mmCIF file of C-alpha atoms and ligand atoms in Angstrom:
data_model
loop_
_atom_site.group_PDB
_atom_site.id
_atom_site.type_symbol
_atom_site.label_atom_id
_atom_site.label_comp_id
_atom_site.label_asym_id
_atom_site.label_seq_id
_atom_site.Cartn_x
_atom_site.Cartn_y
_atom_site.Cartn_z
ATOM 1 C CA MET A 185 80.353 26.442 -42.371
ATOM 2 C CA SER A 186 77.370 28.289 -43.317
ATOM 3 C CA GLU A 187 74.830 25.624 -43.611
ATOM 4 C CA LEU A 188 73.609 22.473 -41.530
ATOM 5 C CA SER A 189 74.820 19.091 -42.336
ATOM 6 C CA VAL A 190 71.344 17.384 -42.320
ATOM 7 C CA ASN A 191 67.920 18.447 -44.404
ATOM 8 C CA HIS A 192 65.443 17.666 -41.482
ATOM 9 C CA LEU A 193 66.023 17.994 -37.669
ATOM 10 C CA LEU A 194 64.783 14.609 -36.584
ATOM 11 C CA GLY A 195 67.110 14.597 -33.478
ATOM 12 C CA ILE A 196 70.471 15.562 -31.809
ATOM 13 C CA LYS A 197 71.992 12.511 -32.650
ATOM 14 C CA TYR A 198 72.329 13.448 -36.043
ATOM 15 C CA LEU A 199 73.920 16.831 -35.753
ATOM 16 C CA ASN A 200 77.536 17.723 -35.380
ATOM 17 C CA GLU A 201 79.100 20.074 -32.912
ATOM 18 C CA SER A 202 79.392 22.495 -35.829
ATOM 19 C CA ASP A 203 75.566 22.218 -36.550
ATOM 20 C CA ILE A 204 75.019 23.694 -33.022
ATOM 21 C CA GLN A 205 77.007 26.206 -33.055
ATOM 22 C CA LEU A 206 75.699 27.580 -36.647
ATOM 23 C CA ILE A 207 72.302 27.148 -35.093
ATOM 24 C CA PHE A 208 73.255 29.201 -32.087
ATOM 25 C CA GLU A 209 75.267 32.071 -34.180
ATOM 26 C CA THR A 210 71.773 32.052 -36.295
ATOM 27 C CA ALA A 211 69.746 32.157 -32.959
ATOM 28 C CA ASP A 212 71.421 35.228 -31.316
ATOM 29 C CA HIS A 213 70.948 37.319 -34.917
ATOM 30 C CA PHE A 214 67.348 36.131 -34.752
ATOM 31 C CA LYS A 215 67.164 37.014 -30.667
ATOM 32 C CA GLU A 216 68.155 40.355 -31.550
ATOM 33 C CA VAL A 217 65.145 40.599 -34.420
ATOM 34 C CA ILE A 218 62.737 39.683 -31.988
ATOM 35 C CA ASN A 219 63.420 42.186 -29.451
ATOM 36 C CA ARG A 220 63.311 45.076 -32.191
ATOM 37 C CA SER A 221 60.137 47.107 -32.131
ATOM 38 C CA ILE A 222 59.539 45.306 -35.408
ATOM 39 C CA LYS A 223 59.670 41.448 -34.819
ATOM 40 C CA LYS A 224 59.566 40.427 -38.056
ATOM 41 C CA VAL A 225 61.645 39.709 -41.058
ATOM 42 C CA PRO A 226 60.639 38.669 -44.602
ATOM 43 C CA SER A 227 63.384 35.828 -44.899
ATOM 44 C CA LEU A 228 60.526 33.048 -45.856
ATOM 45 C CA ARG A 229 57.784 34.830 -47.622
ATOM 46 C CA ASP A 230 58.263 31.916 -50.089
ATOM 47 C CA ILE A 231 58.045 28.950 -47.744
ATOM 48 C CA THR A 232 55.027 27.207 -46.264
ATOM 49 C CA ILE A 233 55.081 25.174 -43.135
ATOM 50 C CA ALA A 234 52.587 22.899 -42.063
ATOM 51 C CA ASN A 235 52.395 22.245 -37.986
ATOM 52 C CA ILE A 236 51.206 18.709 -37.237
ATOM 53 C CA PHE A 237 50.644 17.950 -33.478
ATOM 54 C CA PHE A 238 49.315 14.345 -32.657
ATOM 55 C CA GLU A 239 50.259 15.350 -28.872
ATOM 56 C CA ASN A 240 49.117 18.189 -26.755
ATOM 57 C CA SER A 241 51.764 21.071 -26.591
ATOM 58 C CA THR A 242 51.630 24.647 -25.266
ATOM 59 C CA ARG A 243 55.333 25.829 -25.787
ATOM 60 C CA THR A 244 56.725 24.093 -28.628
ATOM 61 C CA LYS A 245 53.335 24.471 -30.720
ATOM 62 C CA LEU A 246 52.989 28.317 -30.165
ATOM 63 C CA SER A 247 56.847 28.831 -30.438
ATOM 64 C CA PHE A 248 57.093 27.398 -33.525
ATOM 65 C CA GLU A 249 54.141 28.804 -34.841
ATOM 66 C CA LEU A 250 55.561 32.336 -33.485
ATOM 67 C CA ALA A 251 59.123 31.694 -35.245
ATOM 68 C CA GLU A 252 57.412 30.909 -38.696
ATOM 69 C CA LYS A 253 55.329 33.854 -38.562
ATOM 70 C CA ARG A 254 58.474 36.142 -37.356
ATOM 71 C CA LEU A 255 60.106 34.987 -40.802
ATOM 72 C CA SER A 256 57.121 35.718 -42.840
ATOM 73 C CA ALA A 257 56.627 32.176 -43.929
ATOM 74 C CA ASP A 258 52.897 30.924 -44.737
ATOM 75 C CA VAL A 259 51.871 28.663 -41.748
ATOM 76 C CA LEU A 260 49.235 25.972 -41.653
ATOM 77 C CA ASN A 261 48.423 24.450 -37.945
ATOM 78 C CA PHE A 262 46.677 20.855 -38.051
ATOM 79 C CA SER A 263 45.605 18.969 -34.510
ATOM 80 C CA ALA A 264 44.934 15.393 -35.065
ATOM 81 C CA SER A 265 42.076 15.358 -32.571
ATOM 82 C CA GLN A 266 40.191 17.417 -35.263
ATOM 83 C CA SER A 267 41.075 16.137 -38.353
ATOM 84 C CA SER A 268 40.480 12.920 -40.671
ATOM 85 C CA VAL A 269 43.173 10.897 -38.681
ATOM 86 C CA LYS A 270 39.859 9.941 -36.629
ATOM 87 C CA LYS A 271 38.402 8.457 -39.583
ATOM 88 C CA GLY A 272 41.439 6.301 -40.158
ATOM 89 C CA GLU A 273 43.416 8.013 -42.632
ATOM 90 C CA THR A 274 47.381 6.848 -42.384
ATOM 91 C CA LEU A 275 50.230 9.043 -41.114
ATOM 92 C CA ILE A 276 51.887 8.860 -44.952
ATOM 93 C CA ASP A 277 48.447 9.606 -46.610
ATOM 94 C CA THR A 278 47.659 12.554 -44.088
ATOM 95 C CA VAL A 279 50.898 14.490 -44.563
ATOM 96 C CA ASN A 280 51.198 13.600 -48.364
ATOM 97 C CA ASN A 281 47.779 15.472 -48.743
ATOM 98 C CA ILE A 282 49.091 18.423 -46.846
ATOM 99 C CA LEU A 283 52.162 18.636 -48.919
ATOM 100 C CA SER A 284 50.093 18.476 -52.335
ATOM 101 C CA MET A 285 48.664 22.180 -51.267
ATOM 102 C CA LYS A 286 52.399 23.067 -51.934
ATOM 103 C CA VAL A 287 53.653 22.949 -48.441
ATOM 104 C CA ASP A 288 57.528 22.981 -47.988
ATOM 105 C CA MET A 289 58.288 21.832 -44.097
ATOM 106 C CA VAL A 290 56.610 20.019 -41.642
ATOM 107 C CA VAL A 291 56.984 20.242 -37.717
ATOM 108 C CA MET A 292 55.409 17.257 -36.111
ATOM 109 C CA ARG A 293 55.069 16.001 -32.581
ATOM 110 C CA HIS A 294 53.994 12.464 -32.527
ATOM 111 C CA PRO A 295 53.584 10.063 -29.326
ATOM 112 C CA ASN A 296 55.488 7.183 -31.473
ATOM 113 C CA PRO A 297 59.357 7.260 -31.147
ATOM 114 C CA GLY A 298 60.940 7.384 -34.482
ATOM 115 C CA ALA A 299 57.760 9.168 -36.141
ATOM 116 C CA GLY A 300 59.889 11.635 -37.690
ATOM 117 C CA ILE A 301 62.305 9.523 -39.169
ATOM 118 C CA PHE A 302 59.657 7.343 -40.583
ATOM 119 C CA LEU A 303 58.244 10.169 -42.308
ATOM 120 C CA SER A 304 61.547 11.693 -43.392
ATOM 121 C CA LYS A 305 61.970 8.422 -45.669
ATOM 122 C CA HIS A 306 58.403 8.667 -46.966
ATOM 123 C CA VAL A 307 57.325 12.224 -47.832
ATOM 124 C CA ASN A 308 59.002 14.661 -49.770
ATOM 125 C CA ALA A 309 59.503 17.653 -47.577
ATOM 126 C CA SER A 310 62.119 18.713 -44.459
ATOM 127 C CA ILE A 311 60.690 17.453 -41.470
ATOM 128 C CA ILE A 312 61.446 18.952 -37.931
ATOM 129 C CA ASN A 313 61.114 16.439 -34.857
ATOM 130 C CA ALA A 314 58.822 18.748 -32.096
ATOM 131 C CA GLY A 315 58.806 15.495 -30.056
ATOM 132 C CA ASP A 316 58.583 11.940 -30.735
ATOM 133 C CA GLY A 317 57.347 9.745 -27.699
ATOM 134 C CA ALA A 318 59.997 8.899 -25.716
ATOM 135 C CA HIS A 319 62.555 9.258 -28.019
ATOM 136 C CA GLU A 320 63.919 13.197 -28.858
ATOM 137 C CA HIS A 321 62.968 16.487 -28.548
ATOM 138 C CA PRO A 322 65.865 18.278 -30.369
ATOM 139 C CA THR A 323 64.796 22.031 -30.468
ATOM 140 C CA GLN A 324 64.048 21.839 -26.619
ATOM 141 C CA ALA A 325 67.683 20.298 -26.319
ATOM 142 C CA LEU A 326 68.857 23.453 -28.130
ATOM 143 C CA LEU A 327 67.112 26.342 -26.658
ATOM 144 C CA ASP A 328 68.080 24.519 -23.446
ATOM 145 C CA SER A 329 71.776 24.734 -24.234
ATOM 146 C CA PHE A 330 71.474 28.362 -25.836
ATOM 147 C CA SER A 331 70.308 29.269 -22.296
ATOM 148 C CA ILE A 332 73.014 27.776 -20.330
ATOM 149 C CA ARG A 333 75.392 29.613 -22.795
ATOM 150 C CA GLU A 334 73.647 32.791 -22.398
ATOM 151 C CA ARG A 335 73.537 32.613 -18.277
ATOM 152 C CA LEU A 336 76.947 31.016 -17.990
ATOM 153 C CA GLY A 337 79.265 32.075 -21.009
ATOM 154 C CA ASP A 338 79.577 28.726 -22.364
ATOM 155 C CA VAL A 339 78.280 25.277 -22.332
ATOM 156 C CA ALA A 340 81.806 23.633 -22.727
ATOM 157 C CA GLY A 341 83.110 22.268 -19.367
ATOM 158 C CA LYS A 342 80.191 22.906 -17.452
ATOM 159 C CA ASN A 343 78.647 20.644 -15.022
ATOM 160 C CA VAL A 344 74.919 19.585 -16.029
ATOM 161 C CA VAL A 345 72.584 17.173 -13.843
ATOM 162 C CA ILE A 346 69.563 16.154 -15.486
ATOM 163 C CA VAL A 347 66.678 15.042 -12.571
ATOM 164 C CA GLY A 348 63.711 13.074 -12.695
ATOM 165 C CA ASP A 349 62.558 10.254 -15.027
ATOM 166 C CA ILE A 350 65.308 10.212 -17.618
ATOM 167 C CA LEU A 351 63.548 6.616 -18.692
ATOM 168 C CA HIS A 352 60.884 8.070 -20.086
ATOM 169 C CA SER A 353 62.216 11.561 -21.404
ATOM 170 C CA ARG A 354 62.720 12.722 -25.051
ATOM 171 C CA VAL A 355 64.200 15.872 -23.641
ATOM 172 C CA ALA A 356 66.992 14.100 -21.465
ATOM 173 C CA LEU A 357 68.021 12.022 -24.173
ATOM 174 C CA SER A 358 68.404 15.001 -26.449
ATOM 175 C CA ASN A 359 69.975 16.954 -23.629
ATOM 176 C CA ILE A 360 72.419 14.637 -23.015
ATOM 177 C CA PHE A 361 73.303 14.270 -26.825
ATOM 178 C CA ALA A 362 73.808 18.127 -27.183
ATOM 179 C CA LEU A 363 75.704 18.671 -23.955
ATOM 180 C CA LYS A 364 78.643 16.025 -24.387
ATOM 181 C CA LEU A 365 78.634 17.277 -28.191
ATOM 182 C CA GLN A 366 79.395 20.559 -26.660
ATOM 183 C CA GLY A 367 82.084 19.381 -24.072
ATOM 184 C CA ALA A 368 79.759 19.555 -20.744
ATOM 185 C CA ASN A 369 79.859 17.122 -18.093
ATOM 186 C CA VAL A 370 76.573 15.388 -17.627
ATOM 187 C CA LYS A 371 74.926 13.382 -14.563
ATOM 188 C CA VAL A 372 71.638 12.081 -14.333
ATOM 189 C CA CYS A 373 70.076 11.735 -11.153
ATOM 190 C CA GLY A 374 66.342 10.256 -10.089
ATOM 191 C CA PRO A 375 64.985 6.728 -8.907
ATOM 192 C CA LYS A 376 66.698 3.614 -9.816
ATOM 193 C CA THR A 377 63.867 2.492 -11.982
ATOM 194 C CA LEU A 378 63.577 5.449 -13.764
ATOM 195 C CA ILE A 379 67.118 5.617 -14.992
ATOM 196 C CA PRO A 380 67.923 3.625 -18.549
ATOM 197 C CA LYS A 381 70.206 0.229 -17.922
ATOM 198 C CA TYR A 382 72.227 1.848 -21.159
ATOM 199 C CA ILE A 383 73.008 5.147 -19.429
ATOM 200 C CA ASP A 384 76.750 4.402 -19.444
ATOM 201 C CA SER A 385 76.581 4.116 -23.274
ATOM 202 C CA LEU A 386 75.691 7.685 -23.701
ATOM 203 C CA GLY A 387 78.720 9.087 -21.382
ATOM 204 C CA VAL A 388 76.723 10.059 -18.490
ATOM 205 C CA GLU A 389 77.291 8.886 -14.583
ATOM 206 C CA VAL A 390 74.816 8.201 -12.415
ATOM 207 C CA GLU A 391 74.174 10.220 -8.929
ATOM 208 C CA MET A 392 71.195 8.506 -7.182
ATOM 209 C CA ASN A 393 72.009 11.451 -4.241
ATOM 210 C CA LEU A 394 70.157 15.005 -5.479
ATOM 211 C CA ARG A 395 72.091 16.757 -2.770
ATOM 212 C CA LYS A 396 75.401 15.057 -4.137
ATOM 213 C CA ALA A 397 74.292 16.301 -7.422
ATOM 214 C CA LEU A 398 73.453 19.606 -6.654
ATOM 215 C CA GLU A 399 76.579 20.227 -5.022
ATOM 216 C CA TRP A 400 78.397 19.090 -8.270
ATOM 217 C CA CYS A 401 76.614 20.897 -10.917
ATOM 218 C CA ASP A 402 76.589 24.170 -12.273
ATOM 219 C CA VAL A 403 73.165 23.662 -13.687
ATOM 220 C CA ALA A 404 70.325 21.254 -12.635
ATOM 221 C CA ASN A 405 67.725 20.664 -15.278
ATOM 222 C CA MET A 406 64.549 19.554 -13.342
ATOM 223 C CA LEU A 407 62.265 17.095 -15.346
ATOM 224 C CA ARG A 408 58.427 16.698 -15.201
ATOM 225 C CA ILE A 409 57.339 13.277 -13.601
ATOM 226 C CA GLN A 410 55.082 12.404 -16.808
ATOM 227 C CA ASN A 411 51.995 10.604 -15.355
ATOM 228 C CA GLU A 412 50.965 10.141 -19.085
ATOM 229 C CA ARG A 413 53.964 7.717 -19.615
ATOM 230 C CA LEU A 414 54.028 6.047 -16.601
ATOM 231 C CA ASP A 415 52.094 2.491 -17.020
ATOM 232 C CA ILE A 416 53.594 0.992 -13.789
ATOM 233 C CA SER A 417 54.490 2.247 -10.415
ATOM 234 C CA TYR A 418 57.778 3.342 -10.793
ATOM 235 C CA PHE A 419 58.192 5.172 -7.024
ATOM 236 C CA PRO A 420 55.792 4.190 -4.077
ATOM 237 C CA THR A 421 54.111 7.642 -4.020
ATOM 238 C CA THR A 422 54.375 11.431 -5.430
ATOM 239 C CA ARG A 423 55.118 12.588 -1.651
ATOM 240 C CA GLU A 424 58.314 10.436 -1.451
ATOM 241 C CA TYR A 425 59.529 11.134 -5.024
ATOM 242 C CA THR A 426 59.257 14.912 -3.858
ATOM 243 C CA GLN A 427 61.111 14.196 -0.603
ATOM 244 C CA GLN A 428 63.875 12.459 -2.556
ATOM 245 C CA PHE A 429 64.164 13.914 -5.821
ATOM 246 C CA GLY A 430 62.308 17.521 -5.386
ATOM 247 C CA VAL A 431 64.275 20.756 -5.333
ATOM 248 C CA ASN A 432 62.843 23.078 -2.514
ATOM 249 C CA LYS A 433 64.275 26.623 -1.402
ATOM 250 C CA LYS A 434 65.623 25.234 1.646
ATOM 251 C CA LEU A 435 68.000 22.747 -0.134
ATOM 252 C CA LEU A 436 68.748 25.423 -2.920
ATOM 253 C CA ASP A 437 70.013 28.006 -0.056
ATOM 254 C CA SER A 438 71.642 25.395 1.688
ATOM 255 C CA LEU A 439 74.212 24.806 -1.070
ATOM 256 C CA ASP A 440 77.408 26.675 -1.124
ATOM 257 C CA ARG A 441 76.930 28.578 -4.240
ATOM 258 C CA ASP A 442 74.064 29.671 -6.979
ATOM 259 C CA ILE A 443 73.469 26.737 -9.109
ATOM 260 C CA VAL A 444 71.004 27.737 -12.260
ATOM 261 C CA ILE A 445 67.600 25.934 -12.331
ATOM 262 C CA MET A 446 66.000 24.475 -15.559
ATOM 263 C CA HIS A 447 62.803 22.759 -16.594
ATOM 264 C CA PRO A 448 61.351 22.174 -19.665
ATOM 265 C CA GLY A 449 57.817 22.694 -18.920
ATOM 266 C CA PRO A 450 55.014 22.249 -18.145
ATOM 267 C CA ILE A 451 55.964 22.046 -14.347
ATOM 268 C CA ASN A 452 54.143 19.943 -11.977
ATOM 269 C CA ARG A 453 54.635 22.745 -8.839
ATOM 270 C CA GLY A 454 55.332 21.222 -5.754
ATOM 271 C CA VAL A 455 56.424 18.009 -7.272
ATOM 272 C CA GLU A 456 59.630 18.031 -8.994
ATOM 273 C CA ILE A 457 60.453 22.053 -7.913
ATOM 274 C CA THR A 458 58.515 24.211 -5.607
ATOM 275 C CA SER A 459 57.061 27.594 -6.532
ATOM 276 C CA ASP A 460 59.811 29.731 -4.624
ATOM 277 C CA VAL A 461 62.537 27.749 -6.787
ATOM 278 C CA ALA A 462 60.923 27.752 -10.115
ATOM 279 C CA ASP A 463 60.062 31.697 -9.486
ATOM 280 C CA SER A 464 63.522 32.353 -7.887
ATOM 281 C CA LYS A 465 66.067 34.186 -9.685
ATOM 282 C CA GLN A 466 68.214 31.073 -9.998
ATOM 283 C CA SER A 467 65.698 29.896 -12.247
ATOM 284 C CA ILE A 468 65.702 30.461 -16.277
ATOM 285 C CA ILE A 469 62.520 28.536 -17.059
ATOM 286 C CA LEU A 470 60.809 31.830 -18.794
ATOM 287 C CA ASN A 471 64.509 32.364 -20.515
ATOM 288 C CA GLN A 472 64.267 29.080 -22.024
ATOM 289 C CA VAL A 473 60.743 29.571 -23.176
ATOM 290 C CA GLU A 474 61.964 33.218 -24.872
ATOM 291 C CA ASN A 475 64.931 31.576 -26.366
ATOM 292 C CA GLY A 476 62.675 28.726 -27.837
ATOM 293 C CA VAL A 477 61.445 31.273 -30.759
ATOM 294 C CA ALA A 478 64.965 32.389 -31.553
ATOM 295 C CA ILE A 479 66.305 28.922 -31.986
ATOM 296 C CA ARG A 480 63.207 27.519 -33.839
ATOM 297 C CA MET A 481 63.642 30.434 -36.258
ATOM 298 C CA ALA A 482 67.640 29.692 -36.702
ATOM 299 C CA VAL A 483 66.253 25.687 -37.300
ATOM 300 C CA ILE A 484 63.685 26.776 -39.604
ATOM 301 C CA TYR A 485 65.795 29.331 -41.596
ATOM 302 C CA LEU A 486 68.648 27.261 -41.592
ATOM 303 C CA LEU A 487 67.026 24.224 -43.097
ATOM 304 C CA ALA A 488 64.921 26.397 -45.660
ATOM 305 C CA SER A 489 67.928 27.839 -47.173
ATOM 306 C CA LYS A 490 68.833 24.028 -47.984
ATOM 307 C CA ILE A 491 65.364 23.736 -49.568
ATOM 308 C CA LYS A 492 65.987 26.847 -51.706
ATOM 309 C CA LYS A 493 69.085 25.561 -53.236
HETATM 310 N N1 LIG B 2 58.426 21.647 -23.052
HETATM 311 C C1 LIG B 2 57.768 21.090 -24.337
HETATM 312 O O1 LIG B 2 57.891 20.301 -24.779
HETATM 313 O O2 LIG B 2 56.500 21.765 -23.568
HETATM 314 P P1 LIG B 2 54.957 21.461 -24.450
HETATM 315 O O3 LIG B 2 54.828 20.015 -24.029
HETATM 316 O O4 LIG B 2 54.015 22.312 -23.742
HETATM 317 O O5 LIG B 2 55.168 21.947 -26.091
#
């Protein structure tokens, strides 16, 4: 297969295993490109991409922008907080105005779950979901699996635990879909109040005890406590959360083998992981960020190939 089965990247839920392998093989090539002295290819000189962000972002926004520039696309950056959205303009009107300037692709981060799906049905452009509320963050899950594959050789058969606020996490949901598609074994671990009731339907087991989860896994993906999404108290205090679900070096060193530590960022140092874990040899957090550029180049390149047809 040499093309994606989809015209948009709205969620991992809409991809199949072959799509993921194609994205990884394409990202392998682009990773080699961005490690050359000239880190750029002319592939998308005829494509214009708008990055529209209705929520804060460091990694995703910069990584998409860099990926687009490395592919030689023309790039527009739109921040909702400095735009006419503040004057009451609707999402569809805003995007249609941007598209009338001959834009081919929209990368969007939005606080509302399903915003990308909605947009894809109402505008004439390829849409990439850069995170929609507590729903999906597909490029994060792709770069996470790509980083596991890079470190451990394969994703299939690996034991991966996702720790923390599973209920509000788009990273968790997209990772579960991606890992299951590739044949990994997945467990989640966190306060009972932050584990969704439908978790069994995703083919995922729950392990409430962090030590047992870490003893089982090859990879632990530590999620940030997203205070901005917690409308009520889901655990007594941050200190107690850290005592039960935080990973520190003493706990890591007490395991009988080295597990891989991941985190999507931004990190709350001292809450979900301590600094000595985040900065340890077992951590691949900055490799994840590095791989994000190659993965986003691959996704943009493959979707743009479909526009050009
Ligand atoms: N991982 C991630 O989405 O980080 P940002 O919110 O900084 O983009």
